[in-house]
Amino acid sequence: MREFLNSFQKLEFDKVKKYIQRYAISDLGREHLDKLIPSFDINEILDNLILVTEMKLLLETDDPLPLDNISDIRISLHRSAIENYILSSEELHKIELVLITSRIIHTYFARRTKLYPLLSTRVKSIYIEKLLEYNIHQAIDEDGKVKDSASKELQSIRRQIIDKSHTIRRNLESVLKSIAGSDWAQEEIITTREGRMVIPVKTEYKNRVPGFIHSASASGATVYIEPAETLEVNNEIRTLYFQEQREIEKILKELTRQVREVKDNLLHNIQVLAELDFVQAKAKYSIEMIGTQPVMKSNGEIRLVNAYHPLLLQKHGRRDVVSLNLEITAEFNTIIITGPNAGGKSVAMKTMGLLSLLAQSGCHIPASSESELRIFSDIFVDMGDDQSIENDLSSFSSHLNNLKLILENANERSLVLLDEIGSGTDPVEGSSIAAAVLESLTKLNSINIATTHHGNLKAFAFETPRMQNATMEFNQTTLQPTYRYRSGVPGSSYAIEMAERLNMSSGIIKRSREIKGGEANKLEDLILDLERKSQELKSTLDKVNEEKSLLNNLNLVYQNKITSLEKEVKDIKARALDEAKHIVRKANSVIEKSIREIKESSADRQIIKKAKDEIKQVGNEFTHLLEEITTAPELKDFKVGDKVHLKQSNTVGEIISKLENDFYIVLTGNIRLKVDQKELLKATDKEKLSVVPIQSKSIEANIKRELDLRGMYGDEAISEVDKFIDTALISGIHRIDIIHGKGTGALRKKITEYLKSNSSVKSFRLGEWNEGGSGVTVVELK
């Protein structure tokens, strides 16, 4: 995507990138985020979004990603290509850690190819070099030092150094003991100077101790002498140290050569690991802000559903920020937003721009997954004051320069955002220029969103094809903005109303309306009246939706009960059929037995009578069973006031009226139902009328929204979750919190598996840091 007029900075894209960088594990991941820019390639955008979606699923439901040791070894790898260059042991240790991480990551995704296909494809190309990893591990310890066991020669040298050091120390202790008795020693300690063991001797006695003076103290009171007895052994140790260094260089040189041979493969591994860190940072950001993958299209309509400005979300949280619902259809491509100051016009426009940048950068956005965004090739933002004394530019002049550049470069793949267009000059002339610019942009087919306080532009948008008015809602009672975006209607600035609310002089208020003019007042009155009626209509619509939701809940309850009863009927019929088959088998057995006994007894009368009785008994059993299955209940007439059962549920209601064709109106709770007489049974006077659950704020408040499963085992916990979800659905609750604790994660995995298979669950996620973190699963119900 091409950027004009510092649009990314004006939309604060860099601030969001810096926030996401907090989740990166490595400097390499943060470097990727620092270089992040929106793409124009739809395939690249979709791949990047899917990568984040897969990584988010992994982080929420799978074992932790083993991505702990990613060091930037690129400089070391490039140095290894230099002839005779020797990498340090610390550098080789970092290379070993990258090799280990590469191998573990490759194995991790090799076992999860079907779960995360795109991530697995990216990781599949990682180079595995077990031999180099083994060789470095054998030579370098965890602190980045060369091990004694790196070679037999090094082990021998270091053993000799230790043995000779012990010999020197014994000799020095003997010398020190002898001179200490003569009070020649400054302190009874053995120290080192220039890598050689020495003893501290008082300056006045330095000629009494044979040996080599290495140095003196700052005060001059002490000299450090290497006694003659230890000179030869110290020289041998120095020689061994040189041998040790040569052997270490030999070992490191050989390991550097091995690194050089696979340098390019290791550079590729670093790139893949850095990209994984980059993707997991974006996925963690998505988890925090409850982000989703939007629908991306090359062209077509734009829909933002329950969208939030990312920076407002970071600062205030989801509960204190009003979501944006904005739609741009094929019927128009220019929106003019009007409304009160500080009402959210600029925020709505910036939300559209910033979410487009994030989506085209492969990041999830804080909006519903139903949101649809177009892919833009260019973005233009004219916002703020770009005046410059140095360049002799006023505010209005700078805006004109910006508009000129936009008109010269915008096209059908451009997004143009203009804040307070036409401001900073004479209102009449400013609105005229704004109208002409917006008209030209509309003809260029770019997507344009402008905010303004110019009243003329409201009428202009109404009269001009492919333009639409929009406003930010304002509560006329409290004279406070609601920050809700509403399309299709213009808004008022409410300047005079706000002045009146702030108790400005009534004379000033009256005179301001007179100066404003009758026609202007008439237009504003029409807008205010339209706004008031619109708010009343919305209130009515909310009530209708609440009642509709109630009926839908009742319908769901009854459908579930009907399904349950139908299943019960099928089970009864199946059992009856089994019993019938059993009776037939029994009858056949009785008949065969009777025939056999008759033959054996030569048709004795008592035997024949007994056989007939047994056959008759079996027949009676069979007839009784058939009557139970096939006999239909007798239909009865009911009268107003009778208590009745609804056959397909346990609901008890009261008949309040009779209709034609044997239908009755039955009152259950606050709900009237039209029921066929065939579906009713007489209830006793002792049975109480059913109370149907009503979805309302007062009842909903008494329903628990969280379930604590800590201390329960798998099957017991699943049973409780199942009951809790049913209760929530009937009560009209769409979000519940399941507390399972952190522990080993076994109970969380069990709950996760169940939620995936439950058709009533819309989505679920782990809690945010202020919701209980990984010890809580937040569930959204359908």
mmCIF file with all atom_site columns, C-alpha atoms in Angstrom, residues 430-499:
data_model
loop_
_atom_site.group_PDB
_atom_site.id
_atom_site.type_symbol
_atom_site.label_atom_id
_atom_site.label_alt_id
_atom_site.label_comp_id
_atom_site.label_asym_id
_atom_site.label_entity_id
_atom_site.label_seq_id
_atom_site.pdbx_PDB_ins_code
_atom_site.Cartn_x
_atom_site.Cartn_y
_atom_site.Cartn_z
_atom_site.occupancy
_atom_site.B_iso_or_equiv
_atom_site.pdbx_formal_charge
_atom_site.auth_seq_id
_atom_site.auth_comp_id
_atom_site.auth_asym_id
_atom_site.auth_atom_id
_atom_site.pdbx_PDB_model_num
ATOM 1  C CA . GLY A 1 430 ? -15.004 26.681 2.309  1.00 0.00 ? 430 GLY A CA 1
ATOM 2  C CA . SER A 1 431 ? -18.154 24.563 1.966  1.00 0.00 ? 431 SER A CA 1
ATOM 3  C CA . SER A 1 432 ? -18.256 25.302 -1.785 1.00 0.00 ? 432 SER A CA 1
ATOM 4  C CA . ILE A 1 433 ? -14.691 24.074 -2.266 1.00 0.00 ? 433 ILE A CA 1
ATOM 5  C CA . ALA A 1 434 ? -15.438 21.033 -0.058 1.00 0.00 ? 434 ALA A CA 1
ATOM 6  C CA . ALA A 1 435 ? -18.520 20.174 -2.136 1.00 0.00 ? 435 ALA A CA 1
ATOM 7  C CA . ALA A 1 436 ? -16.577 20.417 -5.399 1.00 0.00 ? 436 ALA A CA 1
ATOM 8  C CA . VAL A 1 437 ? -13.723 18.252 -4.056 1.00 0.00 ? 437 VAL A CA 1
ATOM 9  C CA . LEU A 1 438 ? -16.085 15.583 -2.707 1.00 0.00 ? 438 LEU A CA 1
ATOM 10 C CA . GLU A 1 439 ? -18.008 15.549 -5.978 1.00 0.00 ? 439 GLU A CA 1
ATOM 11 C CA . SER A 1 440 ? -14.768 14.975 -7.951 1.00 0.00 ? 440 SER A CA 1
ATOM 12 C CA . LEU A 1 441 ? -13.604 12.223 -5.578 1.00 0.00 ? 441 LEU A CA 1
ATOM 13 C CA . THR A 1 442 ? -16.987 10.533 -5.844 1.00 0.00 ? 442 THR A CA 1
ATOM 14 C CA . LYS A 1 443 ? -16.611 10.467 -9.640 1.00 0.00 ? 443 LYS A CA 1
ATOM 15 C CA . LEU A 1 444 ? -13.119 8.966  -9.256 1.00 0.00 ? 444 LEU A CA 1
ATOM 16 C CA . ASN A 1 445 ? -14.807 6.010  -7.436 1.00 0.00 ? 445 ASN A CA 1
ATOM 17 C CA . SER A 1 446 ? -12.463 6.177  -4.437 1.00 0.00 ? 446 SER A CA 1
ATOM 18 C CA . ILE A 1 447 ? -13.895 5.403  -0.997 1.00 0.00 ? 447 ILE A CA 1
ATOM 19 C CA . ASN A 1 448 ? -14.243 8.769  0.742  1.00 0.00 ? 448 ASN A CA 1
ATOM 20 C CA . ILE A 1 449 ? -15.168 9.649  4.322  1.00 0.00 ? 449 ILE A CA 1
ATOM 21 C CA . ALA A 1 450 ? -15.306 13.314 5.357  1.00 0.00 ? 450 ALA A CA 1
ATOM 22 C CA . THR A 1 451 ? -16.301 15.055 8.577  1.00 0.00 ? 451 THR A CA 1
ATOM 23 C CA . THR A 1 452 ? -17.671 18.588 8.661  1.00 0.00 ? 452 THR A CA 1
ATOM 24 C CA . HIS A 1 453 ? -19.798 21.166 10.476 1.00 0.00 ? 453 HIS A CA 1
ATOM 25 C CA . HIS A 1 454 ? -20.877 22.913 7.251  1.00 0.00 ? 454 HIS A CA 1
ATOM 26 C CA . GLY A 1 455 ? -24.676 22.789 6.994  1.00 0.00 ? 455 GLY A CA 1
ATOM 27 C CA . ASN A 1 456 ? -24.569 23.267 3.193  1.00 0.00 ? 456 ASN A CA 1
ATOM 28 C CA . LEU A 1 457 ? -22.785 19.934 2.761  1.00 0.00 ? 457 LEU A CA 1
ATOM 29 C CA . LYS A 1 458 ? -25.681 18.087 4.409  1.00 0.00 ? 458 LYS A CA 1
ATOM 30 C CA . ALA A 1 459 ? -28.071 19.198 1.686  1.00 0.00 ? 459 ALA A CA 1
ATOM 31 C CA . PHE A 1 460 ? -25.391 18.676 -0.964 1.00 0.00 ? 460 PHE A CA 1
ATOM 32 C CA . ALA A 1 461 ? -24.906 15.060 0.094  1.00 0.00 ? 461 ALA A CA 1
ATOM 33 C CA . PHE A 1 462 ? -28.657 14.489 0.046  1.00 0.00 ? 462 PHE A CA 1
ATOM 34 C CA . GLU A 1 463 ? -28.961 15.821 -3.516 1.00 0.00 ? 463 GLU A CA 1
ATOM 35 C CA . THR A 1 464 ? -25.786 14.332 -5.040 1.00 0.00 ? 464 THR A CA 1
ATOM 36 C CA . PRO A 1 465 ? -25.776 10.745 -6.365 1.00 0.00 ? 465 PRO A CA 1
ATOM 37 C CA . ARG A 1 466 ? -23.505 8.203  -4.635 1.00 0.00 ? 466 ARG A CA 1
ATOM 38 C CA . MET A 1 467 ? -23.130 10.355 -1.518 1.00 0.00 ? 467 MET A CA 1
ATOM 39 C CA . GLN A 1 468 ? -24.651 9.636  1.870  1.00 0.00 ? 468 GLN A CA 1
ATOM 40 C CA . ASN A 1 469 ? -25.136 11.633 5.043  1.00 0.00 ? 469 ASN A CA 1
ATOM 41 C CA . ALA A 1 470 ? -24.223 10.172 8.414  1.00 0.00 ? 470 ALA A CA 1
ATOM 42 C CA . THR A 1 471 ? -24.150 11.480 11.954 1.00 0.00 ? 471 THR A CA 1
ATOM 43 C CA . MET A 1 472 ? -22.907 10.707 15.432 1.00 0.00 ? 472 MET A CA 1
ATOM 44 C CA . GLU A 1 473 ? -25.902 10.295 17.714 1.00 0.00 ? 473 GLU A CA 1
ATOM 45 C CA . PHE A 1 474 ? -26.604 12.925 20.387 1.00 0.00 ? 474 PHE A CA 1
ATOM 46 C CA . ASN A 1 475 ? -28.864 12.515 23.417 1.00 0.00 ? 475 ASN A CA 1
ATOM 47 C CA . GLN A 1 476 ? -31.232 15.488 23.231 1.00 0.00 ? 476 GLN A CA 1
ATOM 48 C CA . THR A 1 477 ? -32.315 15.071 26.838 1.00 0.00 ? 477 THR A CA 1
ATOM 49 C CA . THR A 1 478 ? -28.881 15.141 28.462 1.00 0.00 ? 478 THR A CA 1
ATOM 50 C CA . LEU A 1 479 ? -27.204 17.026 25.590 1.00 0.00 ? 479 LEU A CA 1
ATOM 51 C CA . GLN A 1 480 ? -24.392 14.461 25.740 1.00 0.00 ? 480 GLN A CA 1
ATOM 52 C CA . PRO A 1 481 ? -22.925 12.523 22.789 1.00 0.00 ? 481 PRO A CA 1
ATOM 53 C CA . THR A 1 482 ? -23.631 8.768  22.699 1.00 0.00 ? 482 THR A CA 1
ATOM 54 C CA . TYR A 1 483 ? -20.770 8.093  20.216 1.00 0.00 ? 483 TYR A CA 1
ATOM 55 C CA . ARG A 1 484 ? -23.055 5.864  18.110 1.00 0.00 ? 484 ARG A CA 1
ATOM 56 C CA . TYR A 1 485 ? -22.692 6.124  14.346 1.00 0.00 ? 485 TYR A CA 1
ATOM 57 C CA . ARG A 1 486 ? -25.916 6.403  12.331 1.00 0.00 ? 486 ARG A CA 1
ATOM 58 C CA . SER A 1 487 ? -26.029 6.340  8.548  1.00 0.00 ? 487 SER A CA 1
ATOM 59 C CA . GLY A 1 488 ? -28.506 7.942  6.183  1.00 0.00 ? 488 GLY A CA 1
ATOM 60 C CA . VAL A 1 489 ? -29.294 11.060 8.230  1.00 0.00 ? 489 VAL A CA 1
ATOM 61 C CA . PRO A 1 490 ? -27.437 14.349 8.768  1.00 0.00 ? 490 PRO A CA 1
ATOM 62 C CA . GLY A 1 491 ? -26.589 15.587 12.235 1.00 0.00 ? 491 GLY A CA 1
ATOM 63 C CA . SER A 1 492 ? -26.671 18.895 14.040 1.00 0.00 ? 492 SER A CA 1
ATOM 64 C CA . SER A 1 493 ? -23.688 20.552 15.704 1.00 0.00 ? 493 SER A CA 1
ATOM 65 C CA . TYR A 1 494 ? -25.881 21.430 18.749 1.00 0.00 ? 494 TYR A CA 1
ATOM 66 C CA . ALA A 1 495 ? -23.689 24.480 19.425 1.00 0.00 ? 495 ALA A CA 1
ATOM 67 C CA . ILE A 1 496 ? -26.538 26.738 20.628 1.00 0.00 ? 496 ILE A CA 1
ATOM 68 C CA . GLU A 1 497 ? -28.120 23.907 22.635 1.00 0.00 ? 497 GLU A CA 1
ATOM 69 C CA . MET A 1 498 ? -24.845 23.196 24.394 1.00 0.00 ? 498 MET A CA 1
ATOM 70 C CA . ALA A 1 499 ? -24.369 26.911 25.139 1.00 0.00 ? 499 ALA A CA 1
#
